[in-house]
Amino acid sequence: MTAVDYHGQTTLITGASAGLGAEFARRLAARGSDLVLVARRRERLEELAAELRAHHSVQVHVMEMDLATDTPGQALAARVERLGLRVTSVINNAGFATFGPFHQAHPERLRREIAVDVTAVADISRAFIEQLREEGRGVLVNVASMAAYQPNPRMALYGATKAFVLSLTEALWEESRGTGLRVLALSPGATRTEFFDVVGTMRAAGGSKLASPADVVRTALTALDRRNPPPSVIAGRMNRVAAALTRRLATRRQVIRVVSRLTAEGT
Ligand SMILES: NC(=O)c1ccc[n+]([C@@H]2O[C@H](COP(=O)([O-])OP(=O)(O)OC[C@H]3O[C@@H](n4cnc5c(N)ncnc54)[C@H](OP(=O)(O)O)[C@@H]3O)[C@@H](O)[C@H]2O)c1
């Protein structure tokens, strides 16, 4: 296999109103893909759609939707069908985190976090994957995180949701072999988006230098263009080193304590 040809494809991107999702939309429009942009903030999506239509000869559809429901995949598939579209690639990117001790977190916020970061990723993957396999020319990218690689005190639920995304996606990579569909889990480290506004504190970055969305998205698209794409990719060299050290050198107890110290008060 060679580089993905996005011309004539229709890519559905969740969380396209900001950050990494908007960057995926720009890069894929530049490579010729029609787009279905999904998020709650319709105006943002409309603005981006207008920009992309003006600069590239692609069709861009906007779907305002709150993904924190039980069956967002079915709902999206029904809306896509009503428009007469056939989705060939999916980027499950929408997500958010909660910072602070688990016992103080608002239960409704945690419920929504599971709905968006876990349920929506699984449900949307399931709703579209048969079609993606039949088409056999596109990609399924699920956005995980460096938080997937170890437990995360003060972002306990978030780390667990991203470990879910990483595990699910790597298994789907294996199940999709031979179909032409390329499946990838993308794990960014701290990245300059609205993520930290939603979290409410830069402490969630653990003192890391912020990467640019352009670099993170380039890492994913370059991995997908490889002859034999990997099941997952970590954005940023330092993050790759940190993940390797976590796996090989430290005990579980040490890893959890180091991660906890990075986000402790006063850092
Ligand atoms: N930035 C980082 O440091 C970082 C690091 C590792 C992983 N990630 C992951 O990267 C992905 C993208 O995040 P980002 O950094 O680009 O953050 P962002 O700038 O805050 O963008 C998040 C996107 O998700 C959408 N979203 C959130 N809740 C939603 C809901 N209930 N229904 C529909 N859409 C929803 C938002 O759209 P609306 O608000 O318009 O709905 C927005 O478009 C997430 O999965 C995040 O966990 C980010």
PDB file of N, CA, C and O in Angstrom, residues 48-94:
ATOM      1  N   LEU A  48     -15.587  27.341   9.665  1.00  0.00           N
ATOM      2  CA  LEU A  48     -14.532  26.474   9.135  1.00  0.00           C
ATOM      3  C   LEU A  48     -14.945  25.915   7.775  1.00  0.00           C
ATOM      4  O   LEU A  48     -14.143  25.875   6.834  1.00  0.00           O
ATOM      5  N   ALA A  49     -16.204  25.507   7.674  1.00  0.00           N
ATOM      6  CA  ALA A  49     -16.696  24.945   6.407  1.00  0.00           C
ATOM      7  C   ALA A  49     -16.558  25.980   5.293  1.00  0.00           C
ATOM      8  O   ALA A  49     -16.107  25.658   4.184  1.00  0.00           O
ATOM      9  N   ALA A  50     -16.920  27.230   5.584  1.00  0.00           N
ATOM     10  CA  ALA A  50     -16.834  28.288   4.564  1.00  0.00           C
ATOM     11  C   ALA A  50     -15.374  28.493   4.150  1.00  0.00           C
ATOM     12  O   ALA A  50     -15.056  28.619   2.956  1.00  0.00           O
ATOM     13  N   GLU A  51     -14.478  28.500   5.121  1.00  0.00           N
ATOM     14  CA  GLU A  51     -13.044  28.660   4.833  1.00  0.00           C
ATOM     15  C   GLU A  51     -12.544  27.533   3.921  1.00  0.00           C
ATOM     16  O   GLU A  51     -11.849  27.782   2.929  1.00  0.00           O
ATOM     17  N   LEU A  52     -12.939  26.305   4.246  1.00  0.00           N
ATOM     18  CA  LEU A  52     -12.426  25.148   3.483  1.00  0.00           C
ATOM     19  C   LEU A  52     -13.003  25.106   2.071  1.00  0.00           C
ATOM     20  O   LEU A  52     -12.298  24.799   1.115  1.00  0.00           O
ATOM     21  N   ARG A  53     -14.298  25.475   1.950  1.00  0.00           N
ATOM     22  CA  ARG A  53     -14.913  25.492   0.604  1.00  0.00           C
ATOM     23  C   ARG A  53     -14.242  26.554  -0.266  1.00  0.00           C
ATOM     24  O   ARG A  53     -14.073  26.369  -1.468  1.00  0.00           O
ATOM     25  N   ALA A  54     -13.858  27.671   0.381  1.00  0.00           N
ATOM     26  CA  ALA A  54     -13.249  28.770  -0.387  1.00  0.00           C
ATOM     27  C   ALA A  54     -11.847  28.411  -0.883  1.00  0.00           C
ATOM     28  O   ALA A  54     -11.437  28.848  -1.958  1.00  0.00           O
ATOM     29  N   HIS A  55     -11.125  27.622  -0.095  1.00  0.00           N
ATOM     30  CA  HIS A  55      -9.728  27.335  -0.443  1.00  0.00           C
ATOM     31  C   HIS A  55      -9.509  26.024  -1.192  1.00  0.00           C
ATOM     32  O   HIS A  55      -8.466  25.823  -1.804  1.00  0.00           O
ATOM     33  N   HIS A  56     -10.462  25.114  -1.079  1.00  0.00           N
ATOM     34  CA  HIS A  56     -10.271  23.795  -1.697  1.00  0.00           C
ATOM     35  C   HIS A  56     -11.571  23.420  -2.410  1.00  0.00           C
ATOM     36  O   HIS A  56     -12.646  23.802  -1.954  1.00  0.00           O
ATOM     37  N   SER A  57     -11.459  22.640  -3.483  1.00  0.00           N
ATOM     38  CA  SER A  57     -12.723  22.280  -4.149  1.00  0.00           C
ATOM     39  C   SER A  57     -13.272  20.994  -3.527  1.00  0.00           C
ATOM     40  O   SER A  57     -13.208  19.915  -4.118  1.00  0.00           O
ATOM     41  N   VAL A  58     -13.783  21.142  -2.296  1.00  0.00           N
ATOM     42  CA  VAL A  58     -14.360  19.994  -1.579  1.00  0.00           C
ATOM     43  C   VAL A  58     -15.738  20.390  -1.037  1.00  0.00           C
ATOM     44  O   VAL A  58     -16.018  21.570  -0.836  1.00  0.00           O
ATOM     45  N   GLN A  59     -16.566  19.375  -0.805  1.00  0.00           N
ATOM     46  CA  GLN A  59     -17.866  19.606  -0.160  1.00  0.00           C
ATOM     47  C   GLN A  59     -17.690  19.453   1.346  1.00  0.00           C
ATOM     48  O   GLN A  59     -17.015  18.516   1.799  1.00  0.00           O
ATOM     49  N   VAL A  60     -18.273  20.367   2.082  1.00  0.00           N
ATOM     50  CA  VAL A  60     -18.154  20.289   3.546  1.00  0.00           C
ATOM     51  C   VAL A  60     -19.556  20.391   4.152  1.00  0.00           C
ATOM     52  O   VAL A  60     -20.283  21.343   3.889  1.00  0.00           O
ATOM     53  N   HIS A  61     -19.927  19.381   4.936  1.00  0.00           N
ATOM     54  CA  HIS A  61     -21.226  19.352   5.599  1.00  0.00           C
ATOM     55  C   HIS A  61     -21.015  19.560   7.096  1.00  0.00           C
ATOM     56  O   HIS A  61     -20.024  19.084   7.657  1.00  0.00           O
ATOM     57  N   VAL A  62     -21.952  20.238   7.704  1.00  0.00           N
ATOM     58  CA  VAL A  62     -21.845  20.561   9.132  1.00  0.00           C
ATOM     59  C   VAL A  62     -22.943  19.838   9.899  1.00  0.00           C
ATOM     60  O   VAL A  62     -24.103  19.873   9.488  1.00  0.00           O
ATOM     61  N   MET A  63     -22.572  19.160  10.976  1.00  0.00           N
ATOM     62  CA  MET A  63     -23.582  18.503  11.816  1.00  0.00           C
ATOM     63  C   MET A  63     -23.407  18.930  13.258  1.00  0.00           C
ATOM     64  O   MET A  63     -22.439  18.515  13.918  1.00  0.00           O
ATOM     65  N   GLU A  64     -24.315  19.761  13.720  1.00  0.00           N
ATOM     66  CA  GLU A  64     -24.301  20.160  15.133  1.00  0.00           C
ATOM     67  C   GLU A  64     -24.837  18.981  15.941  1.00  0.00           C
ATOM     68  O   GLU A  64     -25.945  18.515  15.690  1.00  0.00           O
ATOM     69  N   MET A  65     -24.035  18.489  16.873  1.00  0.00           N
ATOM     70  CA  MET A  65     -24.507  17.362  17.676  1.00  0.00           C
ATOM     71  C   MET A  65     -23.745  17.286  19.001  1.00  0.00           C
ATOM     72  O   MET A  65     -22.526  17.460  19.032  1.00  0.00           O
ATOM     73  N   ASP A  66     -24.491  17.036  20.076  1.00  0.00           N
ATOM     74  CA  ASP A  66     -23.871  16.718  21.361  1.00  0.00           C
ATOM     75  C   ASP A  66     -23.635  15.212  21.379  1.00  0.00           C
ATOM     76  O   ASP A  66     -24.586  14.428  21.289  1.00  0.00           O
ATOM     77  N   LEU A  67     -22.380  14.807  21.478  1.00  0.00           N
ATOM     78  CA  LEU A  67     -22.047  13.374  21.414  1.00  0.00           C
ATOM     79  C   LEU A  67     -22.272  12.650  22.741  1.00  0.00           C
ATOM     80  O   LEU A  67     -22.113  11.434  22.810  1.00  0.00           O
ATOM     81  N   ALA A  68     -22.626  13.393  23.780  1.00  0.00           N
ATOM     82  CA  ALA A  68     -22.808  12.764  25.097  1.00  0.00           C
ATOM     83  C   ALA A  68     -24.190  12.131  25.226  1.00  0.00           C
ATOM     84  O   ALA A  68     -24.968  12.446  26.128  1.00  0.00           O
ATOM     85  N   THR A  69     -24.500  11.238  24.272  1.00  0.00           N
ATOM     86  CA  THR A  69     -25.756  10.487  24.326  1.00  0.00           C
ATOM     87  C   THR A  69     -25.404   9.008  24.284  1.00  0.00           C
ATOM     88  O   THR A  69     -24.232   8.657  24.117  1.00  0.00           O
ATOM     89  N   ASP A  70     -26.405   8.145  24.370  1.00  0.00           N
ATOM     90  CA  ASP A  70     -26.114   6.706  24.390  1.00  0.00           C
ATOM     91  C   ASP A  70     -25.737   6.165  23.015  1.00  0.00           C
ATOM     92  O   ASP A  70     -24.956   5.225  22.910  1.00  0.00           O
ATOM     93  N   THR A  71     -26.327   6.742  21.947  1.00  0.00           N
ATOM     94  CA  THR A  71     -26.119   6.166  20.617  1.00  0.00           C
ATOM     95  C   THR A  71     -25.771   7.238  19.570  1.00  0.00           C
ATOM     96  O   THR A  71     -26.464   7.378  18.563  1.00  0.00           O
ATOM     97  N   PRO A  72     -24.686   7.970  19.770  1.00  0.00           N
ATOM     98  CA  PRO A  72     -24.336   9.005  18.803  1.00  0.00           C
ATOM     99  C   PRO A  72     -23.969   8.433  17.430  1.00  0.00           C
ATOM    100  O   PRO A  72     -24.175   9.085  16.406  1.00  0.00           O
ATOM    101  N   GLY A  73     -23.458   7.206  17.402  1.00  0.00           N
ATOM    102  CA  GLY A  73     -23.069   6.591  16.130  1.00  0.00           C
ATOM    103  C   GLY A  73     -24.282   6.383  15.229  1.00  0.00           C
ATOM    104  O   GLY A  73     -24.275   6.757  14.049  1.00  0.00           O
ATOM    105  N   GLN A  74     -25.334   5.806  15.808  1.00  0.00           N
ATOM    106  CA  GLN A  74     -26.563   5.578  15.025  1.00  0.00           C
ATOM    107  C   GLN A  74     -27.139   6.897  14.539  1.00  0.00           C
ATOM    108  O   GLN A  74     -27.579   7.024  13.400  1.00  0.00           O
ATOM    109  N   ALA A  75     -27.131   7.894  15.434  1.00  0.00           N
ATOM    110  CA  ALA A  75     -27.705   9.196  15.081  1.00  0.00           C
ATOM    111  C   ALA A  75     -26.919   9.822  13.927  1.00  0.00           C
ATOM    112  O   ALA A  75     -27.506  10.353  12.973  1.00  0.00           O
ATOM    113  N   LEU A  76     -25.595   9.743  13.994  1.00  0.00           N
ATOM    114  CA  LEU A  76     -24.772  10.317  12.915  1.00  0.00           C
ATOM    115  C   LEU A  76     -24.976   9.549  11.612  1.00  0.00           C
ATOM    116  O   LEU A  76     -25.110  10.160  10.543  1.00  0.00           O
ATOM    117  N   ALA A  77     -25.006   8.218  11.716  1.00  0.00           N
ATOM    118  CA  ALA A  77     -25.179   7.404  10.501  1.00  0.00           C
ATOM    119  C   ALA A  77     -26.509   7.745   9.828  1.00  0.00           C
ATOM    120  O   ALA A  77     -26.576   7.860   8.594  1.00  0.00           O
ATOM    121  N   ALA A  78     -27.558   7.942  10.622  1.00  0.00           N
ATOM    122  CA  ALA A  78     -28.878   8.271  10.058  1.00  0.00           C
ATOM    123  C   ALA A  78     -28.838   9.640   9.370  1.00  0.00           C
ATOM    124  O   ALA A  78     -29.376   9.803   8.267  1.00  0.00           O
ATOM    125  N   ARG A  79     -28.168  10.601   9.995  1.00  0.00           N
ATOM    126  CA  ARG A  79     -28.106  11.943   9.395  1.00  0.00           C
ATOM    127  C   ARG A  79     -27.274  11.948   8.113  1.00  0.00           C
ATOM    128  O   ARG A  79     -27.617  12.607   7.135  1.00  0.00           O
ATOM    129  N   VAL A  80     -26.190  11.179   8.136  1.00  0.00           N
ATOM    130  CA  VAL A  80     -25.329  11.075   6.946  1.00  0.00           C
ATOM    131  C   VAL A  80     -26.121  10.443   5.787  1.00  0.00           C
ATOM    132  O   VAL A  80     -26.063  10.901   4.639  1.00  0.00           O
ATOM    133  N   GLU A  81     -26.896   9.410   6.124  1.00  0.00           N
ATOM    134  CA  GLU A  81     -27.676   8.721   5.091  1.00  0.00           C
ATOM    135  C   GLU A  81     -28.730   9.654   4.495  1.00  0.00           C
ATOM    136  O   GLU A  81     -28.942   9.677   3.282  1.00  0.00           O
ATOM    137  N   ARG A  82     -29.364  10.445   5.373  1.00  0.00           N
ATOM    138  CA  ARG A  82     -30.392  11.388   4.884  1.00  0.00           C
ATOM    139  C   ARG A  82     -29.812  12.376   3.882  1.00  0.00           C
ATOM    140  O   ARG A  82     -30.490  12.837   2.981  1.00  0.00           O
ATOM    141  N   LEU A  83     -28.513  12.691   4.049  1.00  0.00           N
ATOM    142  CA  LEU A  83     -27.862  13.620   3.110  1.00  0.00           C
ATOM    143  C   LEU A  83     -27.372  12.906   1.842  1.00  0.00           C
ATOM    144  O   LEU A  83     -26.811  13.525   0.944  1.00  0.00           O
ATOM    145  N   GLY A  84     -27.538  11.573   1.825  1.00  0.00           N
ATOM    146  CA  GLY A  84     -27.110  10.802   0.656  1.00  0.00           C
ATOM    147  C   GLY A  84     -25.597  10.655   0.555  1.00  0.00           C
ATOM    148  O   GLY A  84     -25.053  10.460  -0.529  1.00  0.00           O
ATOM    149  N   LEU A  85     -24.917  10.741   1.704  1.00  0.00           N
ATOM    150  CA  LEU A  85     -23.452  10.650   1.696  1.00  0.00           C
ATOM    151  C   LEU A  85     -23.001   9.241   2.044  1.00  0.00           C
ATOM    152  O   LEU A  85     -23.692   8.505   2.743  1.00  0.00           O
ATOM    153  N   ARG A  86     -21.809   8.885   1.570  1.00  0.00           N
ATOM    154  CA  ARG A  86     -21.196   7.625   1.982  1.00  0.00           C
ATOM    155  C   ARG A  86     -19.841   7.938   2.607  1.00  0.00           C
ATOM    156  O   ARG A  86     -18.909   8.371   1.923  1.00  0.00           O
ATOM    157  N   VAL A  87     -19.755   7.741   3.917  1.00  0.00           N
ATOM    158  CA  VAL A  87     -18.524   8.063   4.647  1.00  0.00           C
ATOM    159  C   VAL A  87     -17.483   6.979   4.381  1.00  0.00           C
ATOM    160  O   VAL A  87     -17.775   5.786   4.494  1.00  0.00           O
ATOM    161  N   THR A  88     -16.256   7.392   4.037  1.00  0.00           N
ATOM    162  CA  THR A  88     -15.185   6.421   3.750  1.00  0.00           C
ATOM    163  C   THR A  88     -14.062   6.473   4.794  1.00  0.00           C
ATOM    164  O   THR A  88     -13.236   5.581   4.848  1.00  0.00           O
ATOM    165  N   SER A  89     -14.007   7.567   5.588  1.00  0.00           N
ATOM    166  CA  SER A  89     -13.004   7.703   6.652  1.00  0.00           C
ATOM    167  C   SER A  89     -13.649   8.374   7.862  1.00  0.00           C
ATOM    168  O   SER A  89     -14.557   9.198   7.705  1.00  0.00           O
ATOM    169  N   VAL A  90     -13.162   8.024   9.055  1.00  0.00           N
ATOM    170  CA  VAL A  90     -13.695   8.609  10.302  1.00  0.00           C
ATOM    171  C   VAL A  90     -12.537   9.013  11.214  1.00  0.00           C
ATOM    172  O   VAL A  90     -11.583   8.243  11.384  1.00  0.00           O
ATOM    173  N   ILE A  91     -12.624  10.218  11.767  1.00  0.00           N
ATOM    174  CA  ILE A  91     -11.661  10.650  12.787  1.00  0.00           C
ATOM    175  C   ILE A  91     -12.454  10.899  14.072  1.00  0.00           C
ATOM    176  O   ILE A  91     -13.175  11.899  14.191  1.00  0.00           O
ATOM    177  N   ASN A  92     -12.345   9.989  15.020  1.00  0.00           N
ATOM    178  CA  ASN A  92     -12.991  10.156  16.327  1.00  0.00           C
ATOM    179  C   ASN A  92     -12.058  10.990  17.201  1.00  0.00           C
ATOM    180  O   ASN A  92     -11.151  10.460  17.841  1.00  0.00           O
ATOM    181  N   ASN A  93     -12.304  12.293  17.212  1.00  0.00           N
ATOM    182  CA  ASN A  93     -11.365  13.215  17.862  1.00  0.00           C
ATOM    183  C   ASN A  93     -11.971  13.936  19.068  1.00  0.00           C
ATOM    184  O   ASN A  93     -11.244  14.311  19.993  1.00  0.00           O
ATOM    185  N   ALA A  94     -13.284  14.131  19.095  1.00  0.00           N
ATOM    186  CA  ALA A  94     -13.913  14.893  20.189  1.00  0.00           C
ATOM    187  C   ALA A  94     -13.544  14.293  21.535  1.00  0.00           C
ATOM    188  O   ALA A  94     -13.491  13.064  21.681  1.00  0.00           O
TER     189      ALA A  94
END
